[in-house]
mmCIF file of C-alpha atoms and ligand atoms in Angstrom:
data_model
loop_
_atom_site.group_PDB
_atom_site.id
_atom_site.type_symbol
_atom_site.label_atom_id
_atom_site.label_comp_id
_atom_site.label_asym_id
_atom_site.label_seq_id
_atom_site.Cartn_x
_atom_site.Cartn_y
_atom_site.Cartn_z
ATOM 1 C CA MET M 1 27.349 167.105 -20.179
ATOM 2 C CA ALA M 2 23.756 165.376 -19.393
ATOM 3 C CA LEU M 3 24.853 167.441 -15.877
ATOM 4 C CA VAL M 4 20.858 167.763 -14.547
ATOM 5 C CA THR M 5 20.171 164.093 -15.219
ATOM 6 C CA ASN M 6 22.896 162.104 -15.008
ATOM 7 C CA VAL M 7 22.942 163.302 -11.567
ATOM 8 C CA THR M 8 20.312 161.415 -10.047
ATOM 9 C CA SER M 9 21.308 158.135 -11.772
ATOM 10 C CA PHE M 10 21.847 155.658 -9.254
ATOM 11 C CA GLY M 11 25.746 154.307 -10.842
ATOM 12 C CA ARG M 12 28.319 157.089 -11.820
ATOM 13 C CA THR M 13 27.948 156.108 -15.644
ATOM 14 C CA GLY M 14 26.109 154.069 -17.599
ATOM 15 C CA LEU M 15 28.366 151.372 -17.556
ATOM 16 C CA SER M 16 27.854 150.586 -13.863
ATOM 17 C CA ASP M 17 23.878 151.298 -14.227
ATOM 18 C CA PHE M 18 24.129 148.447 -16.819
ATOM 19 C CA VAL M 19 26.030 146.138 -14.110
ATOM 20 C CA LEU M 20 24.847 147.041 -11.147
ATOM 21 C CA GLN M 21 21.321 145.471 -13.103
ATOM 22 C CA ARG M 22 22.172 142.607 -13.810
ATOM 23 C CA VAL M 23 24.303 142.084 -11.150
ATOM 24 C CA THR M 24 20.781 142.523 -9.134
ATOM 25 C CA ALA M 25 18.819 140.845 -11.190
ATOM 26 C CA LEU M 26 21.302 137.756 -10.654
ATOM 27 C CA VAL M 27 20.849 137.818 -6.901
ATOM 28 C CA LEU M 28 16.608 138.223 -7.009
ATOM 29 C CA GLY M 29 16.843 135.531 -9.579
ATOM 30 C CA ALA M 30 19.275 133.668 -7.366
ATOM 31 C CA TYR M 31 16.767 134.651 -4.456
ATOM 32 C CA GLY M 32 13.874 133.130 -6.653
ATOM 33 C CA LEU M 33 14.679 130.049 -6.803
ATOM 34 C CA CYS M 34 15.957 129.313 -3.726
ATOM 35 C CA ILE M 35 11.466 130.657 -2.570
ATOM 36 C CA VAL M 36 10.789 128.426 -5.676
ATOM 37 C CA GLY M 37 12.585 125.690 -4.201
ATOM 38 C CA PHE M 38 11.578 125.450 -0.581
ATOM 39 C CA PHE M 39 7.863 125.333 -2.146
ATOM 40 C CA ALA M 40 8.531 122.699 -4.335
ATOM 41 C CA VAL M 41 10.421 120.445 -1.423
ATOM 42 C CA ALA M 42 9.280 121.223 1.704
ATOM 43 C CA ASP M 43 6.631 120.530 3.334
ATOM 44 C CA VAL M 44 4.617 123.697 3.086
ATOM 45 C CA SER M 45 3.117 125.139 6.376
ATOM 46 C CA HIS M 46 3.011 128.272 8.077
ATOM 47 C CA ALA M 47 5.421 127.022 10.857
ATOM 48 C CA SER M 48 8.076 125.786 8.679
ATOM 49 C CA LEU M 49 7.915 128.268 6.121
ATOM 50 C CA ALA M 50 8.738 131.069 9.376
ATOM 51 C CA ALA M 51 11.278 128.493 10.388
ATOM 52 C CA PHE M 52 12.716 128.828 6.747
ATOM 53 C CA LEU M 53 12.779 132.478 7.275
ATOM 54 C CA ALA M 54 13.946 132.603 10.380
ATOM 55 C CA GLY M 55 17.000 131.523 10.163
ATOM 56 C CA THR M 56 20.394 133.955 10.619
ATOM 57 C CA ALA M 57 22.016 133.126 7.155
ATOM 58 C CA MET M 58 18.379 133.828 5.305
ATOM 59 C CA ARG M 59 17.679 136.709 7.169
ATOM 60 C CA TRP M 60 20.937 137.827 5.663
ATOM 61 C CA PHE M 61 19.511 136.690 1.991
ATOM 62 C CA SER M 62 16.252 137.650 2.571
ATOM 63 C CA THR M 63 18.101 141.207 2.769
ATOM 64 C CA ALA M 64 20.664 140.873 0.410
ATOM 65 C CA ALA M 65 17.214 140.602 -2.077
ATOM 66 C CA VAL M 66 15.481 143.100 -0.847
ATOM 67 C CA VAL M 67 18.487 145.153 -1.435
ATOM 68 C CA ALA M 68 18.841 143.743 -4.690
ATOM 69 C CA LEU M 69 15.897 144.754 -5.311
ATOM 70 C CA GLY M 70 15.819 149.155 -4.494
ATOM 71 C CA VAL M 71 18.902 149.227 -6.676
ATOM 72 C CA HIS M 72 16.950 147.050 -9.648
ATOM 73 C CA ALA M 73 14.359 148.872 -9.211
ATOM 74 C CA TRP M 74 15.726 152.712 -9.147
ATOM 75 C CA ILE M 75 18.087 152.106 -12.291
ATOM 76 C CA GLY M 76 14.618 151.845 -14.508
ATOM 77 C CA MET M 77 12.492 153.833 -12.932
ATOM 78 C CA TRP M 78 15.397 156.877 -13.184
ATOM 79 C CA THR M 79 15.674 155.551 -17.036
ATOM 80 C CA VAL M 80 11.393 155.154 -17.246
ATOM 81 C CA GLY M 81 10.947 158.620 -16.801
ATOM 82 C CA THR M 82 14.401 159.921 -18.504
ATOM 83 C CA ASP M 83 12.399 158.407 -21.411
ATOM 84 C CA TYR M 84 8.931 158.952 -20.815
ATOM 85 C CA ILE M 85 8.946 162.560 -19.013
ATOM 86 C CA ARG M 86 11.177 164.938 -21.116
ATOM 87 C CA GLN M 87 9.488 168.453 -22.479
ATOM 88 C CA HIS M 88 8.828 167.526 -26.205
ATOM 89 C CA ALA M 89 7.095 164.957 -25.571
ATOM 90 C CA PHE M 90 4.780 166.866 -23.714
ATOM 91 C CA GLY M 91 5.081 170.019 -26.794
ATOM 92 C CA ALA M 92 4.089 173.137 -25.154
ATOM 93 C CA GLY M 93 2.667 172.230 -21.926
ATOM 94 C CA LEU M 94 3.786 171.662 -18.295
ATOM 95 C CA GLY M 95 4.525 175.681 -18.385
ATOM 96 C CA GLY M 96 7.684 174.514 -19.556
ATOM 97 C CA SER M 97 9.351 172.338 -17.078
ATOM 98 C CA ALA M 98 9.695 168.509 -17.929
ATOM 99 C CA PHE M 99 12.674 168.944 -15.731
ATOM 100 C CA GLY M 100 10.808 169.561 -12.445
ATOM 101 C CA LEU M 101 8.281 166.630 -13.078
ATOM 102 C CA ARG M 102 11.175 165.177 -13.625
ATOM 103 C CA LEU M 103 12.442 165.429 -9.749
ATOM 104 C CA ILE M 104 8.792 164.892 -8.517
ATOM 105 C CA TYR M 105 8.736 161.969 -9.965
ATOM 106 C CA GLN M 106 12.449 161.066 -8.873
ATOM 107 C CA PHE M 107 11.394 162.027 -4.906
ATOM 108 C CA GLY M 108 8.791 159.540 -5.632
ATOM 109 C CA CYS M 109 10.779 156.679 -6.839
ATOM 110 C CA VAL M 110 12.675 157.368 -4.001
ATOM 111 C CA ALA M 111 10.841 157.488 -1.502
ATOM 112 C CA ALA M 112 9.115 154.594 -1.880
ATOM 113 C CA ILE M 113 11.754 152.689 -2.158
ATOM 114 C CA VAL M 114 13.452 153.857 0.518
ATOM 115 C CA VAL M 115 9.994 153.138 2.253
ATOM 116 C CA TYR M 116 9.298 149.665 1.287
ATOM 117 C CA MET M 117 13.234 148.890 1.646
ATOM 118 C CA ALA M 118 12.860 150.386 5.371
ATOM 119 C CA TRP M 119 9.934 148.149 5.982
ATOM 120 C CA SER M 120 10.739 144.886 4.463
ATOM 121 C CA VAL M 121 13.884 145.036 6.509
ATOM 122 C CA THR M 122 11.533 145.474 10.132
ATOM 123 C CA ILE M 123 10.300 142.038 9.101
ATOM 124 C CA ILE M 124 12.670 140.625 7.536
ATOM 125 C CA TRP M 125 14.495 140.830 11.379
ATOM 126 C CA GLY M 126 11.471 141.299 12.885
ATOM 127 C CA LEU M 127 12.578 144.649 14.523
ATOM 128 C CA ALA M 128 8.815 145.825 16.088
ATOM 129 C CA MET P 1 -3.583 153.278 -57.290
ATOM 130 C CA LYS P 2 -4.114 156.119 -54.361
ATOM 131 C CA VAL P 3 -0.821 157.090 -52.458
ATOM 132 C CA SER P 4 -1.052 158.960 -48.970
ATOM 133 C CA ILE P 5 1.903 161.657 -48.996
ATOM 134 C CA TYR P 6 2.102 163.732 -45.731
ATOM 135 C CA ARG P 7 1.743 167.593 -46.686
ATOM 136 C CA PHE P 8 2.829 169.881 -44.472
ATOM 137 C CA ASP P 9 4.280 174.045 -45.329
ATOM 138 C CA PRO P 10 5.118 175.371 -43.171
ATOM 139 C CA ASP P 11 3.535 178.685 -43.811
ATOM 140 C CA ALA P 12 0.518 178.523 -44.954
ATOM 141 C CA ASP P 13 -0.227 174.842 -42.868
ATOM 142 C CA GLU P 14 -1.270 174.812 -38.844
ATOM 143 C CA LYS P 15 -0.747 171.097 -39.095
ATOM 144 C CA ALA P 16 0.181 167.854 -41.283
ATOM 145 C CA HIS P 17 -2.676 166.270 -43.102
ATOM 146 C CA LEU P 18 -2.325 163.414 -45.433
ATOM 147 C CA GLN P 19 -3.063 163.995 -48.365
ATOM 148 C CA ASP P 20 -4.967 161.200 -51.920
ATOM 149 C CA VAL P 21 -3.080 161.527 -55.035
ATOM 150 C CA GLU P 22 -4.249 159.142 -57.718
ATOM 151 C CA VAL P 23 -1.750 157.479 -59.902
ATOM 152 C CA GLU P 24 -1.839 155.528 -62.935
ATOM 153 C CA LEU P 25 0.955 152.926 -62.277
ATOM 154 C CA PRO P 26 2.173 150.998 -66.107
ATOM 155 C CA GLU P 27 0.303 147.550 -66.630
ATOM 156 C CA GLY P 28 3.312 144.263 -65.871
ATOM 157 C CA ARG P 29 5.727 145.904 -64.647
ATOM 158 C CA ASP P 30 6.541 147.182 -61.118
ATOM 159 C CA LEU P 31 7.633 150.598 -59.875
ATOM 160 C CA MET P 32 9.759 151.375 -56.952
ATOM 161 C CA VAL P 33 8.231 154.321 -55.042
ATOM 162 C CA LEU P 34 9.791 156.843 -55.777
ATOM 163 C CA ASP P 35 8.632 155.942 -59.306
ATOM 164 C CA VAL P 36 5.275 156.331 -57.682
ATOM 165 C CA LEU P 37 6.033 159.584 -56.183
ATOM 166 C CA GLU P 38 7.397 161.166 -59.220
ATOM 167 C CA LEU P 39 4.046 160.434 -60.739
ATOM 168 C CA ALA P 40 2.333 161.759 -57.987
ATOM 169 C CA LYS P 41 4.250 165.144 -58.857
ATOM 170 C CA SER P 42 3.853 165.488 -62.144
ATOM 171 C CA ARG P 43 -0.325 165.523 -60.900
ATOM 172 C CA ASP P 44 0.623 167.801 -58.143
ATOM 173 C CA PRO P 45 4.152 169.393 -58.455
ATOM 174 C CA SER P 46 3.969 170.638 -54.717
ATOM 175 C CA ILE P 47 5.142 168.157 -52.714
ATOM 176 C CA ALA P 48 8.045 168.468 -51.872
ATOM 177 C CA TYR P 49 11.378 165.162 -50.870
ATOM 178 C CA ARG P 50 15.390 164.743 -51.257
ATOM 179 C CA ARG P 51 16.028 162.162 -53.301
ATOM 180 C CA SER P 52 19.292 162.192 -55.577
ATOM 181 C CA CYS P 53 20.490 158.819 -56.485
ATOM 182 C CA ARG P 54 17.652 156.784 -56.996
ATOM 183 C CA GLU P 55 19.314 153.439 -56.898
ATOM 184 C CA GLY P 56 19.991 152.886 -52.792
ATOM 185 C CA VAL P 57 23.203 155.289 -52.240
ATOM 186 C CA CYS P 58 22.937 157.915 -51.446
ATOM 187 C CA GLY P 59 20.493 158.027 -48.708
ATOM 188 C CA SER P 60 18.843 161.213 -48.977
ATOM 189 C CA ASP P 61 15.398 159.536 -49.563
ATOM 190 C CA GLY P 62 15.226 158.280 -46.777
ATOM 191 C CA MET P 63 10.956 157.950 -45.379
ATOM 192 C CA ASN P 64 8.467 156.026 -43.914
ATOM 193 C CA ILE P 65 5.955 154.097 -46.386
ATOM 194 C CA ASN P 66 3.497 152.103 -45.497
ATOM 195 C CA GLY P 67 4.821 152.736 -41.047
ATOM 196 C CA LYS P 68 8.461 151.240 -42.075
ATOM 197 C CA ASN P 69 11.422 153.372 -42.935
ATOM 198 C CA GLY P 70 13.049 152.603 -46.713
ATOM 199 C CA LEU P 71 14.323 154.070 -49.597
ATOM 200 C CA ALA P 72 11.705 154.612 -51.772
ATOM 201 C CA CYS P 73 13.954 154.060 -54.736
ATOM 202 C CA ILE P 74 15.141 150.362 -53.695
ATOM 203 C CA THR P 75 11.526 150.271 -52.399
ATOM 204 C CA PRO P 76 9.228 147.779 -54.406
ATOM 205 C CA VAL P 77 5.842 148.792 -54.178
ATOM 206 C CA SER P 78 4.904 145.439 -54.609
ATOM 207 C CA GLU P 79 6.206 144.661 -51.441
ATOM 208 C CA ALA P 80 5.039 148.275 -49.838
ATOM 209 C CA ALA P 81 1.853 148.812 -50.771
ATOM 210 C CA ARG P 82 0.541 145.037 -49.701
ATOM 211 C CA GLY P 83 -3.271 146.422 -49.549
ATOM 212 C CA GLY P 84 -3.156 148.310 -52.809
ATOM 213 C CA LYS P 85 -2.226 150.840 -51.364
ATOM 214 C CA LEU P 86 0.637 153.283 -50.189
ATOM 215 C CA VAL P 87 0.781 156.022 -47.111
ATOM 216 C CA LEU P 88 4.044 157.730 -47.282
ATOM 217 C CA ARG P 89 5.219 159.856 -43.871
ATOM 218 C CA PRO P 90 8.458 161.816 -43.611
ATOM 219 C CA LEU P 91 10.588 159.416 -41.291
ATOM 220 C CA PRO P 92 9.657 159.474 -37.817
ATOM 221 C CA GLY P 93 10.632 161.051 -34.558
ATOM 222 C CA LEU P 94 12.363 164.952 -36.403
ATOM 223 C CA PRO P 95 11.152 167.990 -36.924
ATOM 224 C CA VAL P 96 9.238 168.013 -39.948
ATOM 225 C CA ILE P 97 10.290 170.967 -42.559
ATOM 226 C CA ARG P 98 7.724 170.517 -45.869
ATOM 227 C CA ASP P 99 6.145 167.932 -47.131
ATOM 228 C CA LEU P 100 8.262 163.890 -46.471
ATOM 229 C CA VAL P 101 11.617 166.672 -46.123
ATOM 230 C CA VAL P 102 12.664 166.309 -42.630
ATOM 231 C CA ASP P 103 16.023 168.787 -40.329
ATOM 232 C CA MET P 104 18.624 165.657 -40.216
ATOM 233 C CA SER P 105 20.340 168.105 -38.051
ATOM 234 C CA ALA P 106 20.368 166.019 -34.859
ATOM 235 C CA PHE P 107 21.044 163.155 -36.735
ATOM 236 C CA PHE P 108 23.743 164.819 -37.593
ATOM 237 C CA ARG P 109 25.136 166.562 -34.501
ATOM 238 C CA GLN P 110 25.543 162.841 -32.958
ATOM 239 C CA TYR P 111 27.335 161.288 -35.678
ATOM 240 C CA GLU P 112 30.026 164.313 -35.536
ATOM 241 C CA ARG P 113 30.040 163.249 -32.058
ATOM 242 C CA VAL P 114 31.581 159.876 -32.237
ATOM 243 C CA LYS P 115 34.441 161.678 -33.914
ATOM 244 C CA PRO P 116 33.569 160.184 -37.530
ATOM 245 C CA TYR P 117 37.462 160.457 -38.645
ATOM 246 C CA LEU P 118 40.693 158.016 -38.382
ATOM 247 C CA ILE P 119 42.818 160.029 -35.068
ATOM 248 C CA ASN P 120 46.194 158.728 -35.608
ATOM 249 C CA ASP P 121 48.999 161.089 -34.118
ATOM 250 C CA ALA P 122 51.804 159.092 -35.130
ATOM 251 C CA PRO P 123 53.421 160.363 -38.460
ATOM 252 C CA PRO P 124 52.830 158.903 -41.416
ATOM 253 C CA PRO P 125 54.968 156.774 -43.065
ATOM 254 C CA ALA P 126 55.799 157.662 -46.822
ATOM 255 C CA GLU P 127 52.845 156.415 -48.575
ATOM 256 C CA GLU P 128 49.928 154.881 -45.910
ATOM 257 C CA ARG P 129 48.697 152.920 -43.300
ATOM 258 C CA LEU P 130 48.951 149.683 -43.418
ATOM 259 C CA GLN P 131 46.205 147.018 -42.656
ATOM 260 C CA SER P 132 46.184 143.393 -42.948
ATOM 261 C CA PRO P 133 43.337 141.860 -44.804
ATOM 262 C CA GLU P 134 42.186 140.717 -41.686
ATOM 263 C CA ASP P 135 41.871 143.837 -39.429
ATOM 264 C CA ARG P 136 40.199 145.152 -42.720
ATOM 265 C CA ALA P 137 37.579 142.507 -42.994
ATOM 266 C CA LYS P 138 36.171 143.760 -38.925
ATOM 267 C CA LEU P 139 35.160 146.786 -41.367
ATOM 268 C CA ASP P 140 33.386 144.740 -43.048
ATOM 269 C CA GLY P 141 29.059 145.625 -42.567
ATOM 270 C CA LEU P 142 30.567 148.781 -40.617
ATOM 271 C CA TYR P 143 31.084 151.121 -43.237
ATOM 272 C CA GLU P 144 28.896 150.182 -46.015
ATOM 273 C CA CYS P 145 26.786 152.920 -43.911
ATOM 274 C CA ILE P 146 25.267 155.599 -45.832
ATOM 275 C CA LEU P 147 24.066 157.702 -43.304
ATOM 276 C CA CYS P 148 20.309 157.692 -44.704
ATOM 277 C CA ALA P 149 18.573 157.651 -40.873
ATOM 278 C CA CYS P 150 16.102 154.907 -41.764
ATOM 279 C CA CYS P 151 17.620 153.037 -38.567
ATOM 280 C CA SER P 152 17.499 156.125 -35.604
ATOM 281 C CA THR P 153 14.555 157.600 -36.029
ATOM 282 C CA SER P 154 13.182 154.256 -36.384
ATOM 283 C CA CYS P 155 14.460 153.944 -32.625
ATOM 284 C CA PRO P 156 12.650 154.428 -29.785
ATOM 285 C CA SER P 157 14.953 155.640 -27.449
ATOM 286 C CA PHE P 158 16.957 158.187 -30.268
ATOM 287 C CA TRP P 159 13.336 159.582 -29.772
ATOM 288 C CA TRP P 160 13.151 160.094 -26.265
ATOM 289 C CA ASN P 161 16.205 161.688 -26.376
ATOM 290 C CA PRO P 162 18.004 162.861 -29.542
ATOM 291 C CA ASP P 163 20.035 165.255 -27.865
ATOM 292 C CA LYS P 164 21.661 162.269 -25.144
ATOM 293 C CA PHE P 165 21.367 159.187 -27.605
ATOM 294 C CA VAL P 166 23.982 158.823 -30.197
ATOM 295 C CA GLY P 167 21.064 156.447 -31.704
ATOM 296 C CA PRO P 168 22.468 153.493 -34.398
ATOM 297 C CA ALA P 169 23.671 155.143 -37.063
ATOM 298 C CA GLY P 170 25.972 156.996 -34.589
ATOM 299 C CA LEU P 171 26.879 153.989 -32.448
ATOM 300 C CA LEU P 172 27.885 151.543 -35.654
ATOM 301 C CA GLN P 173 30.275 154.792 -37.607
ATOM 302 C CA ALA P 174 31.106 155.025 -33.815
ATOM 303 C CA TYR P 175 32.001 151.122 -33.841
ATOM 304 C CA ARG P 176 33.281 151.796 -37.395
ATOM 305 C CA PHE P 177 35.650 153.279 -35.973
ATOM 306 C CA LEU P 178 36.800 151.561 -32.524
ATOM 307 C CA ALA P 179 37.114 148.660 -35.190
ATOM 308 C CA ASP P 180 39.874 149.918 -37.078
ATOM 309 C CA SER P 181 43.405 149.078 -36.604
ATOM 310 C CA ARG P 182 44.681 151.795 -37.668
ATOM 311 C CA ASP P 183 42.779 154.848 -35.097
ATOM 312 C CA THR P 184 45.261 155.750 -31.666
ATOM 313 C CA ALA P 185 42.316 157.000 -30.062
ATOM 314 C CA THR P 186 40.120 154.083 -29.001
ATOM 315 C CA GLU P 187 40.500 155.411 -25.140
ATOM 316 C CA GLU P 188 39.541 158.434 -24.946
ATOM 317 C CA ARG P 189 36.148 157.098 -27.389
ATOM 318 C CA LEU P 190 35.018 154.646 -25.307
ATOM 319 C CA ALA P 191 35.372 157.412 -22.265
ATOM 320 C CA ASP P 192 32.999 159.656 -24.629
ATOM 321 C CA LEU P 193 31.248 156.840 -24.512
ATOM 322 C CA GLU P 194 30.629 155.250 -21.327
ATOM 323 C CA ASP P 195 27.645 157.270 -19.060
ATOM 324 C CA PRO P 196 23.526 156.868 -18.827
ATOM 325 C CA PHE P 197 22.832 158.132 -22.702
ATOM 326 C CA SER P 198 25.170 157.425 -25.643
ATOM 327 C CA VAL P 199 25.854 153.551 -25.911
ATOM 328 C CA PHE P 200 23.233 152.281 -22.053
ATOM 329 C CA ARG P 201 20.007 153.604 -23.784
ATOM 330 C CA CYS P 202 20.169 151.068 -26.269
ATOM 331 C CA ARG P 203 17.616 149.235 -25.483
ATOM 332 C CA GLY P 204 18.154 146.057 -28.108
ATOM 333 C CA ILE P 205 14.707 145.957 -29.488
ATOM 334 C CA MET P 206 16.441 145.316 -33.400
ATOM 335 C CA ASN P 207 14.525 148.016 -35.161
ATOM 336 C CA CYS P 208 17.163 149.771 -36.080
ATOM 337 C CA VAL P 209 18.134 145.854 -37.709
ATOM 338 C CA ASN P 210 15.118 146.096 -39.290
ATOM 339 C CA ALA P 211 15.005 149.165 -41.433
ATOM 340 C CA CYS P 212 18.432 149.358 -42.452
ATOM 341 C CA PRO P 213 17.351 149.593 -46.385
ATOM 342 C CA ARG P 214 22.130 148.056 -46.580
ATOM 343 C CA GLY P 215 21.180 145.017 -43.993
ATOM 344 C CA LEU P 216 23.910 146.812 -41.169
ATOM 345 C CA ASN P 217 23.208 145.670 -37.567
ATOM 346 C CA PRO P 218 23.876 148.341 -35.643
ATOM 347 C CA THR P 219 22.589 146.698 -32.738
ATOM 348 C CA ARG P 220 25.562 143.901 -32.687
ATOM 349 C CA ALA P 221 27.655 146.718 -33.143
ATOM 350 C CA ILE P 222 26.192 148.431 -29.851
ATOM 351 C CA GLY P 223 26.693 144.756 -27.759
ATOM 352 C CA LYS P 224 30.454 145.161 -28.956
ATOM 353 C CA ILE P 225 30.972 148.901 -27.452
ATOM 354 C CA ARG P 226 29.697 146.869 -25.004
ATOM 355 C CA SER P 227 31.725 144.259 -23.671
ATOM 356 C CA MET P 228 34.562 146.951 -24.770
ATOM 357 C CA LEU P 229 33.162 149.377 -21.886
ATOM 358 C CA LEU P 230 33.060 145.977 -19.774
ATOM 359 C CA THR P 231 36.942 145.169 -21.068
ATOM 360 C CA GLU P 232 37.663 148.393 -20.067
ATOM 361 C CA ALA P 233 36.849 149.288 -17.316
ATOM 362 C CA THR P 234 37.850 145.713 -15.625
HETATM 363 S S1 SF4 Q 1 18.163 148.528 -31.246
HETATM 364 FE FE1 SF4 Q 1 19.532 149.838 -29.922
HETATM 365 S S2 SF4 Q 1 19.812 151.369 -31.140
HETATM 366 FE FE2 SF4 Q 1 18.788 149.728 -32.327
HETATM 367 S S3 SF4 Q 1 16.539 150.054 -32.594
HETATM 368 FE FE3 SF4 Q 1 16.528 148.825 -30.197
HETATM 369 S S4 SF4 Q 1 17.326 150.944 -28.638
HETATM 370 FE FE4 SF4 Q 1 17.332 151.314 -31.005
HETATM 371 S S1 SF4 Q 2 23.117 151.918 -40.423
HETATM 372 FE FE1 SF4 Q 2 21.249 151.113 -42.056
HETATM 373 S S2 SF4 Q 2 19.550 152.560 -41.713
HETATM 374 FE FE2 SF4 Q 2 20.569 153.168 -40.207
HETATM 375 S S3 SF4 Q 2 21.783 155.141 -41.430
HETATM 376 FE FE3 SF4 Q 2 23.381 153.486 -41.871
HETATM 377 S S4 SF4 Q 2 23.047 152.997 -43.618
HETATM 378 FE FE4 SF4 Q 2 21.248 154.047 -43.239
HETATM 379 S S1 FES Q 3 18.005 158.624 -54.105
HETATM 380 FE FE1 FES Q 3 19.433 157.944 -53.360
HETATM 381 S S2 FES Q 3 19.662 155.913 -51.921
HETATM 382 FE FE2 FES Q 3 17.455 156.808 -52.807
#
């Protein structure tokens, strides 16, 4: 069932999406705490923040957080799209194609997420 | 008392409208919303709605009463019409056939989909399939559903995807059979539910619990199905 809409879902099943959504939330939560912790205890300046983020472990952690954010965002945006961009929500409009509009929306979301992820990774690792 | 009733006649009307009907309420006695509707119908016999048992058992008079889904026959007017006005609309999200009568096909398709019957291919014993009192107790809060659709038609996830999301009523029944010690199709039942829509569209906002006139809790049953899916996968 639901082949057309399922092929664009991130995980294989609703179960894997559900688990991924929660695991990525945990990663993001931990990362958030780590950053808040830095601002709470460190002597905050541009230099100290730059040094903190430049450690190899921290770079990997930031990368993991960016990836987690990308996955989390995609599952969320996909869900929003399949809830609201629906034929019956538009009545007879759209020339009968909520499906086409949803594909455009999904493409836009993926493009934005990929660009942001790539951009963040170049910043985290200091690549030009 | 003024009662506003949603009117739609597919043969005559392009659009639905609310019709105000003035009804005389008896002094010193609280009526049920269904009684008021009968009074309104005695004024205007063209008003259409479903009803049968008039005591909250058959599930046929589910409707939207002052913004909240419920059974007209067991909702006291004093409770529903706090502001002195009663507004009756059909259950939201389903196609209206006429006035307060909706087409429940989408609702029943989802009910059918969860195979709401016992599956057990073992040869039946001479008398009956026995169940311990503890196992029987697991079905409490599940079997009492009267399929009135008050829950599913108050659920936004069901409004958006009535063809793919089973909805609270169907999922309550899905769990009723997953929880039954005599049923042997647990694995197949779970496999049918693990896609991104059937169960996982539930966002846990509990409109269903709020609406159920029998006081049942579909959200808890949905949580149990999720846990079963998780356990099954690990
Ligand atoms: S808890 Fe789930 S099933 Fe109940 S109304 Fe909310 S989304 Fe629908
Ligand atoms: S769970 Fe409650 S509201 Fe939903 S169909 Fe059953 S009795 Fe009606
Ligand atoms: S008439 Fe049967 S439930 Fe209300």
